[in-house]
C-alpha cells in the first residue's frame, strides 16, 4: 500500500441530499490524478480515455462503434482547437484535459444548487446554506453521533466568507463552487491549509509534528508492527516534508505537502498524447492524426445495441 498514490482531496461532504454537514476528508497529497486506472499503454488505454474525456464520458464512448467514436472525436477536436488554425497544440490539449476533469465539479454544484437556493433567486446566501445544512442538527445541543455541529458550522461559515469575494454573504454559482471545492481555486488554498492543520494538529500548537502526521493516516489499534508504507511515510516526513528539519511542519511546509506545485498531470498527459499521435513529429496534432489514434483518445467497442444505448448530447 502506497499512500502517495491515493487520490486525496479536501472538500465538503458531497452527500448533501441528506443535508449532512461537512466532515473531515483525506489529505491532498498531489494534484488529483486524471484517472484511477493504471497508465500502461502496453495493456490498455483506459487511463488516457479517462484523462481525455473524463471518467463518465469515457464510459459513454465504450458503447460506441469505431465509426461512431471517430465521428464524435472529430467534433471534440474542433472544440479543442481554440484558435481554429487546424492544429491541436500541447497547450490546447492541456486546457481540454483540465476542462474534462472539472466537469464533475461543476456537475456536483449543479446537483446541489436547487437544494440550497431556497428562494430560487439564482444565488445562495449563507443563511440558506446554514438553514438547510444545520437547521435540524442545531436543535439538538447534544447529538448522539458525536459531531459538534456548532463548531462545524463556524468552520463552514469561515470558508463561505472566504469564497464570497464581495463579502455580501451571498454566493454566486462560481463562489459556491469555490466554497464546495476550495482546492480548485488559488484564493482558497490558504483555507485548505488552515483546515488541514486544524484537523491534524491535535495539541493546537500551530504545527504538525511527526506523530500527528502519522496519526492522521494510521492507527496502531494495538498492532506493534507498522506496515511498510507507514515507515515510508515517516521517512518522507523527515526527509522531505519537514524542510527546515525542526521536527514539525509549519504552514508553508504543510501547503507544500497537500498542494504541491511541482507536477502537472494534465500537462504530462498532453505531452504523452502528442508523443503517441504526432506522426510527422512537428509538435502538434491535426484532426487526422488524432482520429487515426482514436483508440488512444476515446476507444470504443462495437455492441449489438449501437446508438440505442448512447446519448447524443454534445460533450
Short mmCIF file of C-alpha atoms in Angstrom, two decimals:
data_model
loop_
_atom_site.label_atom_id
_atom_site.label_comp_id
_atom_site.label_asym_id
_atom_site.label_seq_id
_atom_site.Cartn_x
_atom_site.Cartn_y
_atom_site.Cartn_z
CA UNK A 1 0.00 0.00 0.00
CA UNK A 2 1.46 3.36 -1.03
CA UNK A 3 -0.29 6.33 0.48
CA UNK A 4 1.29 8.65 -2.03
CA UNK A 5 -0.83 7.07 -4.74
CA UNK A 6 -4.10 7.85 -3.02
CA UNK A 7 -6.40 10.28 -4.72
CA UNK A 8 -6.88 12.76 -1.95
CA UNK A 9 -8.82 15.96 -1.83
CA UNK A 10 -10.21 18.30 0.78
CA UNK A 11 -13.78 19.30 0.02
CA UNK A 12 -17.13 19.46 1.66
CA UNK A 13 -19.11 16.32 2.11
CA UNK A 14 -20.96 15.71 -1.14
CA UNK A 15 -23.90 13.87 0.36
CA UNK A 16 -25.96 17.00 0.65
CA UNK A 17 -29.07 15.14 -0.40
CA UNK A 18 -29.20 14.22 3.28
CA UNK A 19 -28.24 17.76 4.30
CA UNK A 20 -25.33 16.41 6.32
CA UNK A 21 -22.66 18.93 7.35
CA UNK A 22 -19.08 18.75 6.23
CA UNK A 23 -16.79 16.10 7.55
CA UNK A 24 -13.06 15.64 7.63
CA UNK A 25 -11.70 14.23 4.38
CA UNK A 26 -8.41 12.70 3.36
CA UNK A 27 -5.48 14.96 2.60
CA UNK A 28 -4.42 16.34 -0.74
CA UNK A 29 -1.00 14.91 -1.46
CA UNK A 30 -0.89 15.65 -5.14
CA UNK A 31 -2.95 17.35 -7.78
CA UNK A 32 -5.74 14.87 -8.37
CA UNK A 33 -4.86 12.09 -10.77
CA UNK A 34 -6.66 12.13 -14.10
CA UNK A 35 -7.87 8.58 -13.61
CA UNK A 36 -7.73 5.79 -11.07
CA UNK A 37 -6.78 3.40 -13.90
CA UNK A 38 -3.22 2.16 -14.39
CA UNK A 39 -1.32 4.18 -17.00
CA UNK A 40 0.08 1.29 -19.01
CA UNK A 41 -0.38 1.61 -22.76
CA UNK A 42 1.01 -1.88 -23.28
CA UNK A 43 -2.17 -3.31 -21.80
CA UNK A 44 -4.88 -0.70 -22.39
CA UNK A 45 -5.59 2.98 -22.97
CA UNK A 46 -8.09 3.22 -20.12
CA UNK A 47 -6.13 5.91 -18.27
CA UNK A 48 -5.87 8.03 -21.41
CA UNK A 49 -9.60 7.68 -22.08
CA UNK A 50 -10.45 8.95 -18.58
CA UNK A 51 -7.90 11.76 -18.85
CA UNK A 52 -9.07 12.97 -22.24
CA UNK A 53 -12.82 12.58 -21.75
CA UNK A 54 -13.41 12.36 -18.03
CA UNK A 55 -14.36 9.05 -16.46
CA UNK A 56 -18.11 9.28 -17.07
CA UNK A 57 -17.81 10.37 -20.69
CA UNK A 58 -15.26 7.59 -21.29
CA UNK A 59 -17.91 5.05 -20.25
CA UNK A 60 -20.23 6.52 -22.87
CA UNK A 61 -17.64 6.11 -25.62
CA UNK A 62 -17.13 2.48 -24.65
CA UNK A 63 -20.59 1.79 -26.05
CA UNK A 64 -19.87 3.29 -29.47
CA UNK A 65 -18.76 1.55 -32.63
CA UNK A 66 -15.36 2.61 -34.02
CA UNK A 67 -17.09 4.66 -36.72
CA UNK A 68 -19.22 6.50 -34.17
CA UNK A 69 -16.18 7.11 -31.97
CA UNK A 70 -14.24 8.67 -34.83
CA UNK A 71 -17.15 10.88 -35.81
CA UNK A 72 -17.68 12.22 -32.30
CA UNK A 73 -13.94 12.56 -31.73
CA UNK A 74 -13.76 14.81 -34.78
CA UNK A 75 -16.36 17.10 -33.21
CA UNK A 76 -14.34 17.22 -29.99
CA UNK A 77 -11.14 18.08 -31.87
CA UNK A 78 -12.84 21.13 -33.37
CA UNK A 79 -13.61 22.31 -29.82
CA UNK A 80 -10.07 21.70 -28.58
CA UNK A 81 -8.58 23.74 -31.44
CA UNK A 82 -9.27 27.04 -29.72
CA UNK A 83 -7.60 29.31 -32.29
CA UNK A 84 -9.12 27.36 -35.22
CA UNK A 85 -5.82 27.04 -37.05
CA UNK A 86 -6.33 23.37 -37.85
CA UNK A 87 -3.87 22.12 -35.25
CA UNK A 88 -4.11 20.98 -31.63
CA UNK A 89 -1.15 22.15 -29.58
CA UNK A 90 0.06 20.87 -26.23
CA UNK A 91 -1.41 23.92 -24.53
CA UNK A 92 -4.82 23.43 -26.12
CA UNK A 93 -4.80 19.75 -25.24
CA UNK A 94 -3.79 20.50 -21.66
CA UNK A 95 -6.63 23.01 -21.33
CA UNK A 96 -9.11 20.46 -22.67
CA UNK A 97 -7.96 17.78 -20.25
CA UNK A 98 -8.33 20.18 -17.32
CA UNK A 99 -11.80 21.06 -18.60
CA UNK A 100 -12.75 17.40 -18.77
CA UNK A 101 -11.59 16.77 -15.23
CA UNK A 102 -13.53 19.76 -13.86
CA UNK A 103 -16.81 18.64 -15.35
CA UNK A 104 -17.54 16.51 -12.30
CA UNK A 105 -17.01 19.51 -10.02
CA UNK A 106 -19.49 21.69 -11.86
CA UNK A 107 -21.87 18.76 -12.16
CA UNK A 108 -21.70 18.33 -8.39
CA UNK A 109 -22.53 22.01 -7.86
CA UNK A 110 -25.44 21.85 -10.30
CA UNK A 111 -26.84 18.81 -8.50
CA UNK A 112 -26.86 20.67 -5.19
CA UNK A 113 -27.84 24.13 -6.35
CA UNK A 114 -31.61 23.72 -6.20
CA UNK A 115 -31.45 22.27 -2.71
CA UNK A 116 -29.76 25.32 -1.26
CA UNK A 117 -31.22 28.11 -3.39
CA UNK A 118 -34.39 28.13 -1.36
CA UNK A 119 -35.91 31.31 -2.79
CA UNK A 120 -34.89 30.44 -6.36
CA UNK A 121 -33.16 33.77 -6.97
CA UNK A 122 -30.09 32.26 -8.62
CA UNK A 123 -27.92 32.88 -5.55
CA UNK A 124 -27.21 31.05 -2.30
CA UNK A 125 -26.92 33.07 0.88
CA UNK A 126 -25.12 31.91 3.98
CA UNK A 127 -28.46 31.82 5.78
CA UNK A 128 -29.90 29.49 3.14
CA UNK A 129 -26.92 27.16 3.32
CA UNK A 130 -26.88 27.19 7.13
CA UNK A 131 -30.60 26.52 7.46
CA UNK A 132 -30.61 23.63 5.00
CA UNK A 133 -27.41 22.04 6.30
CA UNK A 134 -27.56 22.66 10.04
CA UNK A 135 -31.13 23.62 10.92
CA UNK A 136 -32.26 20.30 12.36
CA UNK A 137 -28.89 19.46 13.91
CA UNK A 138 -28.66 22.67 15.88
CA UNK A 139 -31.99 21.91 17.57
CA UNK A 140 -30.20 19.15 19.49
CA UNK A 141 -27.31 20.54 21.54
CA UNK A 142 -26.05 17.05 22.41
CA UNK A 143 -26.45 14.76 19.37
CA UNK A 144 -25.75 11.04 19.69
CA UNK A 145 -23.48 10.84 16.65
CA UNK A 146 -20.58 12.64 18.35
CA UNK A 147 -20.36 15.56 15.92
CA UNK A 148 -20.02 19.11 17.20
CA UNK A 149 -22.32 20.78 14.70
CA UNK A 150 -21.92 24.26 16.09
CA UNK A 151 -18.18 24.01 15.65
CA UNK A 152 -18.63 22.62 12.14
CA UNK A 153 -20.97 25.47 11.28
CA UNK A 154 -18.42 28.04 12.42
CA UNK A 155 -15.83 26.38 10.21
CA UNK A 156 -18.17 26.33 7.22
CA UNK A 157 -19.08 29.99 7.75
CA UNK A 158 -15.41 30.92 7.70
CA UNK A 159 -14.95 29.05 4.42
CA UNK A 160 -18.12 30.56 2.96
CA UNK A 161 -16.87 34.06 3.77
CA UNK A 162 -13.54 33.28 2.15
CA UNK A 163 -15.25 32.07 -1.03
CA UNK A 164 -17.57 35.11 -1.05
CA UNK A 165 -15.29 37.60 -2.77
CA UNK A 166 -17.51 40.66 -2.43
CA UNK A 167 -18.32 39.99 1.23
CA UNK A 168 -22.10 40.18 0.94
CA UNK A 169 -22.63 36.67 2.38
CA UNK A 170 -24.41 35.70 -0.84
CA UNK A 171 -22.69 33.26 -3.17
CA UNK A 172 -22.85 33.26 -6.93
CA UNK A 173 -22.50 29.88 -8.58
CA UNK A 174 -18.77 30.40 -9.02
CA UNK A 175 -18.34 31.44 -5.39
CA UNK A 176 -20.39 28.47 -4.24
CA UNK A 177 -18.15 26.22 -6.35
CA UNK A 178 -15.12 27.69 -4.58
CA UNK A 179 -16.83 27.01 -1.25
CA UNK A 180 -17.54 23.35 -2.08
CA UNK A 181 -14.21 22.70 -3.84
CA UNK A 182 -11.67 25.14 -2.37
CA UNK A 183 -8.67 23.14 -3.55
CA UNK A 184 -9.54 24.14 -7.13
CA UNK A 185 -9.14 27.89 -6.50
CA UNK A 186 -5.89 29.69 -5.76
CA UNK A 187 -7.54 32.26 -3.49
CA UNK A 188 -8.99 29.45 -1.37
CA UNK A 189 -5.80 27.47 -0.82
CA UNK A 190 -4.95 29.14 2.49
CA UNK A 191 -8.24 27.92 3.94
CA UNK A 192 -7.48 24.40 2.72
CA UNK A 193 -4.15 24.51 4.54
CA UNK A 194 -5.73 26.02 7.67
CA UNK A 195 -8.44 23.36 7.84
CA UNK A 196 -5.91 20.59 7.30
CA UNK A 197 -3.70 21.85 10.10
CA UNK A 198 -6.66 22.19 12.44
CA UNK A 199 -7.61 18.58 11.75
CA UNK A 200 -4.14 17.14 12.32
CA UNK A 201 -2.62 19.49 14.92
CA UNK A 202 -4.01 17.74 17.99
CA UNK A 203 -2.04 19.76 20.55
CA UNK A 204 -3.06 23.03 18.83
CA UNK A 205 0.46 24.46 18.81
CA UNK A 206 0.20 25.64 15.22
CA UNK A 207 2.45 22.91 13.81
CA UNK A 208 2.19 19.29 12.66
CA UNK A 209 4.76 17.02 14.27
CA UNK A 210 5.71 13.55 13.11
CA UNK A 211 3.33 11.65 15.35
CA UNK A 212 0.42 13.91 14.42
CA UNK A 213 1.29 13.42 10.75
CA UNK A 214 1.33 9.63 11.08
CA UNK A 215 -1.65 9.57 13.42
CA UNK A 216 -3.84 11.23 10.82
CA UNK A 217 -3.11 8.40 8.39
CA UNK A 218 -2.71 5.32 10.51
CA UNK A 219 -3.97 3.98 13.83
CA UNK A 220 -1.98 1.24 15.55
CA UNK A 221 -5.09 -0.34 17.07
CA UNK A 222 -2.90 -2.49 19.28
CA UNK A 223 -0.56 -3.58 16.49
CA UNK A 224 3.06 -3.16 17.46
CA UNK A 225 4.47 -3.52 13.95
CA UNK A 226 3.79 -0.75 11.47
CA UNK A 227 3.19 -1.56 7.80
CA UNK A 228 5.97 -0.70 5.40
CA UNK A 229 4.01 2.20 3.91
CA UNK A 230 3.86 3.84 7.35
CA UNK A 231 7.61 3.50 7.75
CA UNK A 232 7.98 5.07 4.31
CA UNK A 233 5.78 7.98 5.36
CA UNK A 234 7.92 8.54 8.44
CA UNK A 235 10.95 8.78 6.15
CA UNK A 236 9.06 11.13 3.84
CA UNK A 237 8.27 13.41 6.76
CA UNK A 238 11.87 13.58 7.95
CA UNK A 239 13.49 13.85 4.52
CA UNK A 240 11.01 15.92 2.53
CA UNK A 241 8.03 17.28 4.47
CA UNK A 242 10.00 18.92 7.30
CA UNK A 243 12.17 21.09 5.09
CA UNK A 244 13.87 23.09 7.85
CA UNK A 245 14.50 19.97 9.96
CA UNK A 246 12.90 21.34 13.13
CA UNK A 247 10.79 18.22 13.69
CA UNK A 248 7.47 19.72 12.63
CA UNK A 249 5.66 21.20 9.65
CA UNK A 250 4.65 24.85 9.65
CA UNK A 251 2.00 26.39 7.39
CA UNK A 252 4.23 26.67 4.32
CA UNK A 253 5.58 23.15 4.70
CA UNK A 254 2.05 21.83 5.08
CA UNK A 255 0.99 23.69 1.94
CA UNK A 256 3.88 22.16 0.01
CA UNK A 257 2.69 18.76 1.20
CA UNK A 258 -1.01 18.94 0.44
CA UNK A 259 -0.93 21.33 -2.52
CA UNK A 260 2.36 20.69 -4.34
CA UNK A 261 3.02 22.67 -7.49
CA UNK A 262 5.89 20.66 -8.91
CA UNK A 263 3.88 18.35 -11.17
CA UNK A 264 1.02 18.91 -13.56
CA UNK A 265 -0.81 15.72 -14.51
CA UNK A 266 -2.73 17.39 -17.35
CA UNK A 267 0.47 18.73 -18.89
CA UNK A 268 2.15 15.34 -18.66
CA UNK A 269 -0.84 13.62 -20.27
CA UNK A 270 -0.99 16.19 -23.08
CA UNK A 271 2.67 15.57 -23.86
CA UNK A 272 2.07 11.83 -23.82
CA UNK A 273 -0.87 12.01 -26.22
CA UNK A 274 1.07 14.21 -28.63
CA UNK A 275 4.12 11.94 -28.49
CA UNK A 276 1.99 8.90 -29.30
CA UNK A 277 -0.03 10.55 -32.09
CA UNK A 278 2.25 13.09 -33.80
CA UNK A 279 3.09 11.20 -36.99
CA UNK A 280 5.19 13.91 -38.64
CA UNK A 281 6.80 14.96 -35.35
CA UNK A 282 6.05 18.67 -35.74
CA UNK A 283 4.95 19.00 -32.11
CA UNK A 284 1.24 19.47 -32.83
CA UNK A 285 -1.65 17.36 -33.99
CA UNK A 286 -4.00 17.55 -36.93
CA UNK A 287 -7.53 16.20 -36.73
CA UNK A 288 -6.43 13.33 -38.95
CA UNK A 289 -3.59 12.38 -36.62
CA UNK A 290 -5.94 12.37 -33.65
CA UNK A 291 -8.71 10.43 -35.36
CA UNK A 292 -6.16 7.89 -36.63
CA UNK A 293 -5.37 7.24 -32.97
CA UNK A 294 -9.00 7.22 -31.83
CA UNK A 295 -8.35 4.08 -29.75
CA UNK A 296 -5.81 6.05 -27.70
CA UNK A 297 -8.01 9.12 -27.22
CA UNK A 298 -11.51 7.71 -26.76
CA UNK A 299 -11.65 3.99 -27.53
CA UNK A 300 -14.82 2.15 -28.49
CA UNK A 301 -16.32 -1.27 -28.74
CA UNK A 302 -18.88 -2.50 -31.25
CA UNK A 303 -22.03 -3.61 -29.46
CA UNK A 304 -25.30 -5.15 -30.51
CA UNK A 305 -27.09 -2.14 -29.13
CA UNK A 306 -25.31 0.61 -31.07
CA UNK A 307 -26.73 4.06 -30.92
CA UNK A 308 -29.78 2.99 -28.93
CA UNK A 309 -27.74 2.98 -25.73
CA UNK A 310 -25.71 6.13 -26.36
CA UNK A 311 -26.77 9.64 -25.59
CA UNK A 312 -26.02 12.15 -28.33
CA UNK A 313 -25.75 15.39 -26.45
CA UNK A 314 -22.57 17.28 -27.13
CA UNK A 315 -19.67 16.84 -24.76
#
